[in-house]
Amino acid sequence: MFDIQEELKKLPGRPGVYLMHDKNDTIIYVGKAVNLKNRVRQYFRASHDEGIRKDQMVRQIDHFEYIITDSELEALVLECNLIKEHRPKYNILLKDDKTYPYIKVTLGETYPRVLFSRQMKKDKSQYFGPYTSAGAVKDTIELIRKLYQLRTCNRQLPRDTGKDRPCLNYHIHQCKAPCQGYISPEDYQARIKKALDFLNGNYDPVLSELGAKMQAASDEMNFEKAMEYRDLINSVRQLSEKQKVTNSDGEDKDIIALAKDDRDAVVQVFFVRDGRLIGREHFYVTINVNDTTKQILNSFLKQFYAGTPFVPKEVMLQTQIEEEKVIAEWLSEKRGQKVYIRVPKKGMKEKLVDLAQKNARLVLNQDKERLKREEGRTIGAMKEIAKLLRLPGIERVEAYDISNTNGFESVGSMIVYEKGKPCRSDYRKFKLRTVTGPDDYASMHEVLTRRFVHGMEERRQRSEKKLDLSYGSFTKFPDLIMMDGGRGQVNIALQVLQELNLDIPVCGMVKDDFHRTRGLYFQNMEMPIDRDSEGFKLITRIQDEAHRFAIEYHRSLRSKEQVHSVLDDIPGIGPARRKALMRYFQSIEEIRNATVEQLCEPDSMNEKAAQAVYEYFREQHA
């Protein structure tokens, strides 16, 4: 038994990280402290006010643990890693977990390549970025390959020189074929040097060179070639225009500002590299009404820079943060040189921070409108259905359907909607075990019985182990069951629930003569519903989704059975030989008409297996 008051007495007065657990042993909060004894004790003092959200968290604490460190900096790094790993409920959490693209030049190779990369590793390559647009990175790489005719293959050169024919890029003049030895390492390295200059923003030499080539091609009446050079010039100019210069110091900066309301915040980050604004990105953060701008920025910096390999020389913020000194020390350690956290008060830098804040506010306002509309389609629609059925509330809905072709390969589907949105991880498929023939009622009885018996058993096991019953698709029971059909299907569901002593509302989704959703059948009566309402639209989506999911599963089983019946019944023909035959002959008809010699040709086939296939089809024909 964990005695919190006794454990508080044992806390050391050292730096470290503390983890708060609830009764299910779930980590609900991670924090760091300069002095663990003083910080953790504060949570359990009646006079201490941590805000409403933290007070709710404290009431849920069942036990805690801690990890001591040698310094506050080590504690900060550990805190960042633990928050990223466990994503505790009561921490301010960065919702986005993005990796930004880089341009990688593999300088460690004799014939370097220019590649797209999501990671910056400590190797012999040179990296440019990070960039915010993967599309822009790919366009830039494509342009560089066209300009300097660099290789794209992953051959080991010069070891593999001459082993294979040159690829298509050589024939369309986008590679000088170092794989064939058509260009020396020295000439290739000269092209790489130009590519590096280009990536560093030096566009003038390539524009001058392309302009001269375009003029020469035009003078020689080679207008097709001249147009190619013209298109390349336009591409380079477009790229140079995107690289908007924000200042002349040529340094790397991240400009960070946020906008917030009572429950959400948007943090806007401007990325400045070599003095150029290369892009921007916004991030959503879950917050509490009492969280201040300082606290949110403090948490954001730790989570954001814990997840990105690149740290700029300067981070500019809209306000001072609580742990500025230790975060600056941590970032400096990550970068390998001094990093400055600053709050500009005047000039262009202040204007850039103000611009970032205005962008964050714009995104927040736009998303509030979008979320309001989305809420009407989802949670609002659920409330409409609950009101129509006179239910206190609906959060989780399960819908069921049966699919078969004259009783062949009967299957059942269970789909789940939570808060008006599909919860696809909880979808389940059922292959009928006890029912033969086209008996939808018996099939549905089996599906529902298996679903809830399984769920009740899982609940019993988890309850014995004192685990959370809301975990898993079967342990969570629905607030409403929706059957694809009317009275008959509803009665089958009610019968199953009665047999299992469960009390869950059941309604049927009724269709008209044109197979369109018409209304709901509930408590022995059909209830019409406004066709223009969000509730009606949600019912239609649920019914269509249940039908689609069952049909797709049935179709896949039918397809497998058809393949099995033709090839898998032949002695000596297993999955490997079946695949080899289908790859080689393309169709069953070709296999049927093939000779024994032809049947021996695919990989893994031998004369005995080929003879078995040949005789099987001859016997079928006879």
Coordinates of C-alpha atoms in Angstrom, one line a residue:
M1 CA 0.0 0.0 0.0
F2 CA 1.4 3.4 -1.0
D3 CA 1.2 5.9 1.8
I4 CA 1.6 9.3 0.2
Q5 CA 2.4 11.2 3.4
E6 CA 5.1 8.7 4.4
E7 CA 6.6 8.7 0.9
L8 CA 6.7 12.5 0.9
K9 CA 9.0 12.4 4.0
K10 CA 11.4 10.2 2.0
L11 CA 11.8 12.7 -0.9
P12 CA 15.4 13.8 -1.5
G13 CA 16.3 17.5 -1.7
R14 CA 18.0 17.0 -5.1
P15 CA 17.1 17.8 -8.8
G16 CA 15.1 15.3 -10.6
V17 CA 11.9 14.3 -12.3
Y18 CA 8.6 13.2 -10.7
L19 CA 5.9 11.0 -12.2
M20 CA 2.3 11.1 -10.9
H21 CA 0.2 7.9 -11.3
D22 CA -3.5 7.3 -10.9
K23 CA -5.1 4.1 -9.4
N24 CA -4.7 2.3 -12.8
D25 CA -1.0 3.0 -12.7
T26 CA -1.3 5.4 -15.7
I27 CA 1.1 8.3 -15.7
I28 CA -1.0 11.4 -15.5
Y29 CA 1.7 14.1 -15.0
V30 CA 5.4 14.5 -15.4
G31 CA 7.3 17.4 -13.9
K32 CA 10.9 18.4 -13.1
A33 CA 12.2 20.0 -10.0
V34 CA 15.4 21.7 -8.7
N35 CA 14.5 20.3 -5.3
L36 CA 12.2 17.2 -5.4
K37 CA 11.3 17.4 -1.7
N38 CA 10.0 21.0 -1.9
R39 CA 8.3 20.7 -5.3
V40 CA 6.4 17.4 -4.8
R41 CA 5.3 18.3 -1.3
Q42 CA 3.6 21.5 -2.7
Y43 CA 1.0 19.5 -4.5
F44 CA -0.4 18.0 -1.3
R45 CA -0.5 21.2 0.8
A46 CA -4.1 22.3 1.4
S47 CA -3.1 26.0 1.1
H48 CA -1.2 25.6 -2.2
D49 CA -3.1 26.6 -5.3
E50 CA -1.9 25.0 -8.6
G51 CA -5.1 26.0 -10.5
I52 CA -8.3 24.0 -11.2
R53 CA -6.7 21.5 -13.6
K54 CA -3.8 20.7 -11.3
D55 CA -6.3 20.4 -8.4
Q56 CA -8.2 17.8 -10.4
M57 CA -5.0 16.0 -11.1
V58 CA -4.0 15.9 -7.4
R59 CA -7.3 14.3 -6.5
Q60 CA -6.5 11.4 -9.0
I61 CA -3.0 10.8 -7.7
D62 CA -2.7 7.3 -6.3
H63 CA 1.1 7.1 -6.0
F64 CA 4.2 8.8 -7.4
E65 CA 7.7 8.0 -8.3
Y66 CA 10.8 10.1 -9.0
I67 CA 14.2 9.9 -10.7
I68 CA 17.0 12.0 -9.3
T69 CA 19.5 13.7 -11.6
D70 CA 22.8 15.5 -11.1
S71 CA 21.6 18.8 -12.4
E72 CA 18.5 20.8 -13.4
L73 CA 19.6 20.5 -17.0
E74 CA 19.6 16.7 -16.8
A75 CA 16.2 16.8 -15.2
L76 CA 14.8 19.0 -18.1
V77 CA 16.1 16.6 -20.7
L78 CA 14.6 13.6 -18.9
E79 CA 11.3 15.5 -18.4
C80 CA 11.1 16.2 -22.2
N81 CA 11.8 12.5 -23.0
L82 CA 9.2 11.2 -20.5
I83 CA 6.5 13.6 -21.7
K84 CA 7.1 12.6 -25.3
E85 CA 6.9 8.9 -24.4
H86 CA 3.9 8.9 -22.0
R87 CA 1.9 12.0 -23.2
P88 CA 0.4 12.5 -19.7
K89 CA -3.1 13.8 -19.4
Y90 CA -2.3 16.8 -17.3
N91 CA 0.8 18.1 -19.0
I92 CA 0.5 20.9 -21.6
L93 CA 0.9 18.8 -24.7
L94 CA 2.2 19.6 -28.1
K95 CA -0.4 17.9 -30.4
D96 CA 1.8 17.8 -33.5
D97 CA 4.7 15.3 -33.7
K98 CA 6.3 16.3 -37.0
T99 CA 9.7 15.5 -38.5
Y100 CA 10.8 18.2 -40.9
P101 CA 12.4 17.5 -44.2
Y102 CA 16.1 18.2 -45.0
I103 CA 18.1 18.2 -48.2
K104 CA 21.0 15.8 -47.7
V105 CA 24.2 15.8 -49.8
T106 CA 26.2 12.6 -49.3
L107 CA 29.7 14.1 -49.3
G108 CA 31.1 10.9 -47.9
E109 CA 30.7 9.2 -51.3
T110 CA 33.0 9.4 -54.3
Y111 CA 30.0 10.4 -56.4
P112 CA 27.7 12.2 -53.9
R113 CA 24.0 12.3 -54.3
V114 CA 21.4 15.0 -53.3
L115 CA 18.6 13.3 -51.3
F116 CA 15.4 13.9 -49.4
S117 CA 15.8 13.1 -45.7
R118 CA 13.6 13.3 -42.6
Q119 CA 16.6 13.0 -40.2
M120 CA 19.8 14.8 -39.7
K121 CA 22.5 12.3 -38.6
K122 CA 26.0 12.7 -37.5
D123 CA 27.7 11.4 -40.7
K124 CA 29.8 12.8 -43.5
S125 CA 26.8 14.3 -45.3
Q126 CA 25.9 18.0 -45.4
Y127 CA 22.3 18.9 -44.5
F128 CA 20.2 21.9 -45.5
G129 CA 17.1 22.8 -43.7
P130 CA 14.9 22.0 -41.9
Y131 CA 12.2 23.0 -44.4
T132 CA 8.5 23.1 -43.7
S133 CA 7.3 21.9 -47.1
A134 CA 8.2 18.4 -48.3
G135 CA 6.9 19.3 -51.7
A136 CA 9.2 22.3 -52.0
V137 CA 12.2 20.2 -50.9
K138 CA 11.4 17.6 -53.6
D139 CA 11.0 20.3 -56.2
T140 CA 14.4 21.8 -55.3
I141 CA 16.1 18.4 -55.4
E142 CA 14.6 17.7 -58.8
L143 CA 15.8 21.1 -60.1
I144 CA 19.3 20.5 -58.8
R145 CA 19.5 17.1 -60.5
K146 CA 18.4 18.7 -63.8
L147 CA 20.8 21.6 -63.5
Y148 CA 23.9 19.6 -62.5
Q149 CA 23.0 16.1 -63.9
L150 CA 23.7 14.3 -60.7
R151 CA 23.1 10.6 -60.0
T152 CA 20.0 9.3 -58.2
C153 CA 20.8 5.6 -57.9
N154 CA 22.1 3.8 -54.8
R155 CA 24.9 1.9 -56.5
Q156 CA 28.2 1.6 -54.7
L157 CA 30.6 3.6 -56.8
P158 CA 33.3 3.2 -58.0
R159 CA 32.9 -0.5 -56.9
D160 CA 29.9 -1.2 -59.2
T161 CA 31.2 0.8 -62.2
G162 CA 30.2 -0.9 -65.5
K163 CA 28.2 -3.7 -63.9
D164 CA 24.9 -2.6 -65.3
R165 CA 23.7 -0.5 -68.2
P166 CA 23.1 3.3 -67.6
C167 CA 19.6 4.1 -66.5
L168 CA 16.9 6.2 -68.2
N169 CA 18.3 9.5 -66.6
Y170 CA 21.4 9.2 -68.6
H171 CA 19.5 8.9 -71.9
I172 CA 17.3 11.9 -71.1
H173 CA 20.4 14.0 -70.1
Q174 CA 19.7 14.2 -66.4
C175 CA 22.7 12.2 -65.3
K176 CA 26.3 11.9 -66.5
A177 CA 26.4 8.2 -65.8
P178 CA 29.3 7.9 -63.3
C179 CA 28.1 4.3 -63.0
Q180 CA 29.7 3.8 -66.4
G181 CA 32.8 5.9 -65.8
Y182 CA 31.6 8.5 -68.3
I183 CA 32.6 11.3 -65.9
S184 CA 35.7 11.6 -63.6
P185 CA 35.4 12.0 -59.9
E186 CA 37.0 15.4 -60.2
D187 CA 34.5 16.7 -62.8
Y188 CA 31.6 15.3 -60.7
Q189 CA 32.9 16.9 -57.6
A190 CA 32.9 20.3 -59.4
R191 CA 29.2 19.8 -60.2
I192 CA 28.6 19.0 -56.5
K193 CA 30.4 22.2 -55.5
K194 CA 28.0 24.2 -57.7
A195 CA 25.0 22.4 -56.2
L196 CA 26.2 23.3 -52.7
D197 CA 26.6 26.9 -53.7
F198 CA 23.1 26.8 -55.1
L199 CA 21.7 25.3 -51.9
N200 CA 23.4 28.1 -50.0
G201 CA 21.4 30.6 -51.9
N202 CA 24.0 31.7 -54.5
Y203 CA 21.7 31.7 -57.6
D204 CA 23.5 34.3 -59.8
P205 CA 26.2 32.0 -61.3
V206 CA 23.6 29.4 -62.5
L207 CA 21.3 32.1 -63.8
S208 CA 24.2 33.6 -65.8
E209 CA 25.3 30.2 -67.1
L210 CA 21.8 29.1 -68.1
G211 CA 21.2 32.5 -69.8
A212 CA 24.3 32.1 -71.9
K213 CA 23.3 28.5 -72.9
M214 CA 19.8 29.6 -73.9
Q215 CA 21.2 32.4 -76.1
A216 CA 23.7 30.0 -77.7
A217 CA 21.0 27.4 -78.4
S218 CA 18.7 30.2 -79.9
D219 CA 21.6 31.4 -82.1
E220 CA 22.0 27.9 -83.4
M221 CA 18.3 27.7 -84.2
N222 CA 17.9 24.9 -81.6
F223 CA 14.7 26.4 -80.1
E224 CA 13.7 23.2 -78.3
K225 CA 16.9 23.3 -76.3
A226 CA 16.6 27.0 -75.7
M227 CA 13.1 26.4 -74.3
E228 CA 14.5 23.8 -71.8
Y229 CA 17.0 26.4 -70.6
R230 CA 14.3 29.0 -70.3
D231 CA 12.2 26.7 -68.2
L232 CA 15.2 26.0 -65.9
I233 CA 15.8 29.8 -65.5
N234 CA 12.2 30.3 -64.5
S235 CA 12.4 27.5 -62.0
V236 CA 15.5 29.0 -60.4
R237 CA 13.9 32.4 -60.3
Q238 CA 10.8 31.1 -58.6
L239 CA 12.9 29.3 -56.0
S240 CA 15.0 32.5 -55.3
E241 CA 11.8 34.5 -54.9
K242 CA 10.6 32.1 -52.2
Q243 CA 13.7 32.7 -50.2
K244 CA 12.6 36.0 -48.7
V245 CA 15.4 37.9 -47.0
T246 CA 14.4 39.0 -43.5
N247 CA 17.7 40.5 -42.4
S248 CA 21.3 40.7 -43.5
D249 CA 23.1 38.9 -40.6
G250 CA 22.8 35.5 -42.3
E251 CA 22.1 33.7 -39.1
D252 CA 19.6 30.9 -38.1
K253 CA 16.6 31.9 -36.0
D254 CA 13.3 30.5 -34.9
I255 CA 10.7 33.2 -34.2
I256 CA 7.9 31.9 -31.9
A257 CA 4.7 33.4 -30.7
L258 CA 1.3 32.1 -29.7
A259 CA -2.4 33.0 -29.5
K260 CA -4.8 31.3 -27.0
D261 CA -8.3 31.1 -25.8
D262 CA -9.6 29.3 -22.7
R263 CA -8.9 25.7 -23.9
D264 CA -6.7 25.8 -27.0
A265 CA -3.5 27.5 -28.1
V266 CA -1.8 27.8 -31.5
V267 CA 2.0 28.4 -31.6
Q268 CA 3.4 29.9 -34.8
V269 CA 7.0 29.3 -35.7
F270 CA 8.9 31.2 -38.4
F271 CA 12.0 29.4 -39.6
V272 CA 14.9 31.7 -40.7
R273 CA 17.9 30.0 -42.1
D274 CA 21.0 31.9 -43.3
G275 CA 19.0 35.1 -43.0
R276 CA 16.2 33.9 -45.2
L277 CA 12.6 33.1 -44.1
I278 CA 12.3 29.6 -45.5
G279 CA 8.9 28.8 -44.1
R280 CA 6.5 28.7 -41.2
E281 CA 4.5 26.2 -39.3
H282 CA 1.8 26.2 -36.6
F283 CA 1.3 23.8 -33.8
Y284 CA -1.8 23.1 -31.6
V285 CA -1.3 22.8 -27.9
T286 CA -3.9 21.6 -25.3
I287 CA -4.0 23.9 -22.4
N288 CA -6.0 24.7 -19.2
V289 CA -7.8 28.0 -18.7
N290 CA -5.3 29.0 -16.1
D291 CA -2.2 28.4 -18.2
T292 CA -0.3 31.6 -18.9
T293 CA 1.5 32.5 -22.1
K294 CA 4.8 32.1 -20.3
Q295 CA 3.9 28.5 -19.1
I296 CA 2.7 27.5 -22.6
L297 CA 5.8 28.8 -24.4
N298 CA 8.0 27.1 -21.7
S299 CA 6.4 23.7 -22.3
F300 CA 6.3 24.2 -26.1
L301 CA 10.0 24.9 -26.3
K302 CA 11.0 21.8 -24.4
Q303 CA 8.7 19.5 -26.4
F304 CA 9.5 21.1 -29.8
Y305 CA 13.3 21.1 -29.5
A306 CA 13.3 17.6 -27.9
G307 CA 11.9 16.4 -31.2
T308 CA 13.9 18.2 -33.8
P309 CA 17.6 17.6 -34.5
F310 CA 18.3 21.2 -35.6
V311 CA 18.6 24.0 -33.1
P312 CA 19.1 27.6 -34.4
K313 CA 21.5 30.1 -32.9
E314 CA 18.7 32.4 -31.7
V315 CA 15.2 31.8 -30.5
M316 CA 13.0 34.9 -30.4
L317 CA 9.8 34.9 -28.2
Q318 CA 6.9 37.2 -27.5
T319 CA 7.5 37.1 -23.8
Q320 CA 10.0 35.9 -21.1
I321 CA 9.6 32.3 -20.0
E322 CA 10.0 30.7 -16.6
E323 CA 13.0 28.5 -17.3
E324 CA 14.9 30.6 -19.8
K325 CA 18.3 30.0 -18.4
V326 CA 18.2 26.2 -18.2
I327 CA 16.4 25.8 -21.5
A328 CA 19.1 28.1 -23.2
E329 CA 21.8 25.9 -21.6
W330 CA 20.1 22.7 -22.9
L331 CA 19.7 24.1 -26.4
S332 CA 23.3 25.2 -26.4
E333 CA 24.4 21.7 -25.5
K334 CA 22.2 20.3 -28.3
R335 CA 23.6 22.7 -30.9
G336 CA 27.2 22.5 -29.7
Q337 CA 27.5 26.3 -29.4
K338 CA 25.8 29.2 -27.5
V339 CA 22.1 29.6 -28.2
Y340 CA 20.3 32.8 -27.2
I341 CA 16.7 33.2 -26.1
R342 CA 15.6 36.7 -26.7
V343 CA 12.4 38.9 -26.5
P344 CA 12.9 41.7 -29.0
K345 CA 11.6 45.1 -28.0
K346 CA 12.0 47.1 -31.2
G347 CA 12.9 47.0 -34.9
M348 CA 12.4 44.3 -37.5
K349 CA 12.7 41.5 -35.0
E350 CA 9.9 42.8 -32.9
K351 CA 7.8 43.1 -36.1
L352 CA 8.5 39.5 -37.0
V353 CA 7.4 38.3 -33.5
D354 CA 4.3 40.4 -33.8
L355 CA 3.6 38.9 -37.3
A356 CA 4.0 35.4 -35.9
Q357 CA 1.5 36.2 -33.2
K358 CA -1.0 37.6 -35.7
N359 CA -0.7 34.5 -37.8
A360 CA -1.3 32.3 -34.7
R361 CA -4.4 34.3 -33.9
L362 CA -5.6 34.0 -37.5
V363 CA -5.2 30.2 -37.4
L364 CA -6.9 29.9 -34.0
N365 CA -9.9 31.9 -35.1
Q366 CA -10.2 30.0 -38.4
D367 CA -10.0 26.7 -36.7
K368 CA -12.6 27.6 -34.1
E369 CA -15.1 28.1 -36.9
R370 CA -14.0 24.9 -38.5
L371 CA -14.2 23.0 -35.2
K372 CA -17.7 24.5 -34.5
R373 CA -18.9 23.2 -37.9
E374 CA -17.3 19.8 -37.2
E375 CA -18.8 19.6 -33.8
G376 CA -22.2 20.1 -35.3
R377 CA -21.6 17.2 -37.7
T378 CA -20.4 14.9 -34.9
I379 CA -21.2 15.6 -31.3
G380 CA -24.1 17.8 -32.2
A381 CA -25.5 15.0 -34.4
M382 CA -25.2 12.5 -31.5
K383 CA -27.1 14.9 -29.3
E384 CA -29.9 15.1 -31.9
I385 CA -30.2 11.3 -32.0
A386 CA -30.2 11.1 -28.2
K387 CA -32.9 13.7 -28.0
L388 CA -35.0 11.9 -30.7
L389 CA -34.7 8.6 -28.8
R390 CA -35.2 10.3 -25.4
L391 CA -31.8 9.0 -24.2
P392 CA -29.8 10.9 -21.6
G393 CA -26.7 11.0 -23.9
I394 CA -24.8 9.1 -26.5
E395 CA -21.0 8.9 -26.9
R396 CA -20.4 5.4 -28.3
V397 CA -22.5 3.8 -31.0
E398 CA -22.0 0.3 -32.4
A399 CA -23.7 -0.7 -35.7
Y400 CA -24.0 -4.2 -37.1
D401 CA -24.6 -5.7 -40.6
I402 CA -24.6 -9.2 -42.2
S403 CA -23.3 -9.9 -45.7
N404 CA -23.6 -13.1 -47.8
T405 CA -24.4 -14.4 -51.2
N406 CA -27.1 -17.0 -50.8
G407 CA -25.6 -18.1 -47.6
F408 CA -22.1 -18.4 -49.1
E409 CA -19.3 -17.2 -46.7
S410 CA -21.7 -15.3 -44.4
V411 CA -19.9 -12.5 -42.5
G412 CA -20.8 -9.9 -39.9
S413 CA -19.5 -6.5 -39.3
M414 CA -19.3 -4.3 -36.3
I415 CA -18.4 -0.6 -36.7
V416 CA -18.0 1.9 -34.0
Y417 CA -18.6 5.7 -33.9
E418 CA -17.4 7.7 -30.9
K419 CA -18.5 11.3 -30.4
G420 CA -19.9 11.2 -34.0
K421 CA -16.7 10.0 -35.6
P422 CA -15.7 6.6 -36.9
C423 CA -13.4 4.8 -34.4
R424 CA -11.8 2.4 -37.0
S425 CA -9.4 0.8 -34.5
D426 CA -12.5 -0.7 -32.8
Y427 CA -14.1 -2.1 -36.0
R428 CA -14.4 -5.9 -35.9
K429 CA -15.2 -8.6 -38.5
F430 CA -17.0 -11.9 -37.8
K431 CA -16.8 -15.0 -39.9
L432 CA -20.0 -17.0 -39.1
R433 CA -19.3 -20.4 -37.4
T434 CA -22.7 -21.9 -36.6
V435 CA -25.0 -20.6 -39.3
T436 CA -25.3 -22.2 -42.8
G437 CA -27.4 -20.8 -45.5
P438 CA -28.9 -17.3 -45.9
D439 CA -30.3 -16.8 -42.4
D440 CA -29.6 -13.2 -41.4
Y441 CA -31.4 -13.4 -38.1
A442 CA -29.5 -16.4 -36.9
S443 CA -26.3 -14.8 -38.2
M444 CA -26.9 -11.6 -36.3
H445 CA -27.7 -13.6 -33.1
E446 CA -24.3 -15.3 -33.4
V447 CA -22.4 -12.1 -34.1
L448 CA -24.0 -10.2 -31.2
T449 CA -23.6 -13.1 -28.8
R450 CA -19.9 -13.5 -29.6
R451 CA -19.3 -9.8 -29.3
F452 CA -20.8 -9.3 -25.9
V453 CA -19.7 -12.7 -24.4
H454 CA -16.2 -11.8 -25.4
G455 CA -16.6 -8.3 -23.9
M456 CA -18.0 -9.6 -20.6
E457 CA -15.2 -12.1 -20.3
E458 CA -12.6 -9.4 -20.9
R459 CA -14.3 -7.1 -18.4
R460 CA -14.2 -9.9 -15.8
Q461 CA -10.5 -10.5 -16.3
R462 CA -9.6 -6.8 -16.3
S463 CA -11.8 -6.2 -13.2
E464 CA -10.0 -9.0 -11.3
K465 CA -6.7 -7.3 -12.2
K466 CA -8.1 -3.9 -11.3
L467 CA -7.5 -2.6 -14.8
D468 CA -9.3 0.1 -16.6
L469 CA -12.6 -1.3 -18.2
S470 CA -12.7 1.4 -20.9
Y471 CA -9.7 -0.2 -22.6
G472 CA -10.2 -2.2 -25.7
S473 CA -12.9 -2.5 -28.4
F474 CA -14.8 -5.3 -26.7
T475 CA -14.6 -4.2 -23.0
K476 CA -16.2 -0.8 -23.9
F477 CA -19.9 -1.3 -24.3
P478 CA -22.0 1.1 -26.4
D479 CA -24.5 3.6 -25.3
L480 CA -26.6 2.7 -28.3
I481 CA -26.7 -0.3 -30.7
M482 CA -27.9 0.5 -34.3
M483 CA -29.0 -2.4 -36.4
D484 CA -29.1 -2.3 -40.2
G485 CA -32.8 -3.1 -40.5
G486 CA -36.2 -2.7 -38.7
R487 CA -38.3 -4.7 -36.2
G488 CA -36.7 -8.2 -36.9
Q489 CA -33.1 -7.2 -36.5
V490 CA -33.9 -5.0 -33.4
N491 CA -35.8 -7.9 -31.8
I492 CA -32.8 -10.3 -32.4
A493 CA -30.5 -7.8 -30.6
L494 CA -32.9 -7.3 -27.7
Q495 CA -33.1 -11.1 -27.4
V496 CA -29.3 -11.5 -27.2
L497 CA -29.1 -8.7 -24.6
Q498 CA -31.8 -10.3 -22.5
E499 CA -30.1 -13.7 -22.6
L500 CA -26.9 -12.0 -21.4
N501 CA -28.7 -9.8 -18.9
L502 CA -27.5 -6.6 -20.5
D503 CA -29.4 -3.3 -20.7
I504 CA -28.4 -1.4 -23.8
P505 CA -30.8 0.7 -26.0
V506 CA -31.3 -0.8 -29.5
C507 CA -32.7 0.9 -32.6
G508 CA -33.0 -0.1 -36.2
M509 CA -32.0 2.0 -39.2
V510 CA -34.9 1.6 -41.6
K511 CA -34.6 2.1 -45.4
D512 CA -37.3 3.0 -47.9
D513 CA -38.2 1.2 -51.2
F514 CA -35.2 2.9 -52.9
H515 CA -32.8 1.6 -50.3
R516 CA -32.3 5.0 -48.7
T517 CA -32.3 5.7 -45.0
R518 CA -35.8 6.7 -43.9
G519 CA -35.8 6.8 -40.1
L520 CA -35.2 4.9 -36.9
Y521 CA -37.2 2.0 -35.4
F522 CA -37.1 2.3 -31.6
Q523 CA -39.3 0.8 -28.8
N524 CA -41.8 -0.8 -31.3
M525 CA -42.4 2.3 -33.4
E526 CA -40.8 3.9 -36.4
M527 CA -39.6 7.5 -35.7
P528 CA -39.2 9.8 -38.7
I529 CA -36.4 12.2 -38.6
D530 CA -35.7 15.5 -40.5
R531 CA -33.7 14.6 -43.6
D532 CA -31.9 17.9 -43.5
S533 CA -30.7 17.5 -39.9
E534 CA -27.2 16.6 -38.9
G535 CA -28.5 13.6 -36.9
F536 CA -30.1 12.1 -40.0
K537 CA -26.9 12.6 -42.0
L538 CA -24.9 10.9 -39.3
I539 CA -27.4 7.9 -39.2
T540 CA -27.0 7.6 -43.0
R541 CA -23.2 7.6 -42.7
I542 CA -23.3 5.0 -40.0
Q543 CA -25.6 2.7 -42.0
D544 CA -23.5 3.1 -45.2
E545 CA -20.3 2.4 -43.3
A546 CA -21.6 -0.8 -41.6
H547 CA -22.8 -2.0 -45.0
R548 CA -19.4 -1.1 -46.7
F549 CA -17.3 -2.8 -44.1
A550 CA -19.4 -6.0 -44.2
I551 CA -19.4 -6.1 -48.0
E552 CA -15.6 -5.6 -48.3
Y553 CA -14.9 -8.4 -45.8
H554 CA -17.3 -10.7 -47.6
R555 CA -15.8 -9.8 -51.0
S556 CA -12.2 -10.6 -49.7
L557 CA -13.3 -14.0 -48.4
R558 CA -15.1 -14.8 -51.6
S559 CA -12.1 -13.9 -53.6
K560 CA -9.8 -16.1 -51.5
E561 CA -12.2 -19.0 -51.8
Q562 CA -12.3 -18.7 -55.6
V563 CA -8.5 -18.8 -55.8
H564 CA -8.4 -21.7 -53.3
S565 CA -11.0 -23.8 -55.2
V566 CA -9.0 -23.6 -58.5
L567 CA -5.4 -24.0 -57.4
D568 CA -5.0 -24.9 -53.7
D569 CA -6.9 -28.2 -54.1
I570 CA -4.2 -29.5 -56.5
P571 CA -1.7 -31.9 -54.7
G572 CA 1.7 -30.3 -54.3
I573 CA 0.5 -26.8 -55.1
G574 CA 0.9 -24.5 -52.0
P575 CA 0.9 -20.8 -51.6
A576 CA 4.4 -20.2 -53.1
R577 CA 3.7 -22.3 -56.3
R578 CA 0.2 -20.8 -56.6
K579 CA 1.7 -17.3 -56.6
A580 CA 4.5 -18.3 -59.0
L581 CA 1.9 -19.7 -61.5
M582 CA -0.3 -16.6 -61.3
R583 CA 2.6 -14.3 -61.7
Y584 CA 3.9 -16.2 -64.8
F585 CA 0.7 -17.0 -66.6
Q586 CA -1.5 -14.0 -65.5
S587 CA -4.8 -15.9 -65.6
I588 CA -6.3 -19.3 -64.7
E589 CA -7.2 -19.8 -68.4
E590 CA -3.6 -19.6 -69.4
I591 CA -2.6 -22.2 -66.7
R592 CA -5.4 -24.5 -67.9
N593 CA -4.2 -24.4 -71.5
A594 CA -0.4 -24.7 -70.7
T595 CA 1.7 -27.8 -71.5
V596 CA 3.7 -29.7 -68.8
E597 CA 6.9 -28.1 -70.2
Q598 CA 5.4 -24.6 -69.9
L599 CA 4.1 -25.3 -66.4
C600 CA 7.7 -26.1 -65.4
E601 CA 9.0 -22.7 -66.3
P602 CA 7.8 -20.6 -63.3
D603 CA 10.1 -20.4 -60.2
S604 CA 9.5 -23.2 -57.6
M605 CA 7.8 -25.4 -60.1
N606 CA 9.2 -28.9 -60.9
E607 CA 8.1 -31.6 -63.3
K608 CA 6.0 -33.5 -60.7
A609 CA 4.1 -30.3 -59.7
A610 CA 3.6 -29.3 -63.3
Q611 CA 2.3 -32.8 -64.1
A612 CA -0.2 -32.5 -61.2
V613 CA -1.5 -29.2 -62.5
Y614 CA -1.8 -30.5 -66.0
E615 CA -3.7 -33.6 -65.0
Y616 CA -6.0 -31.7 -62.6
F617 CA -7.3 -29.5 -65.4
R618 CA -7.6 -32.4 -67.8
E619 CA -9.7 -34.3 -65.3
Q620 CA -11.9 -31.3 -64.7
H621 CA -12.5 -30.9 -68.4
A622 CA -13.3 -34.6 -68.7

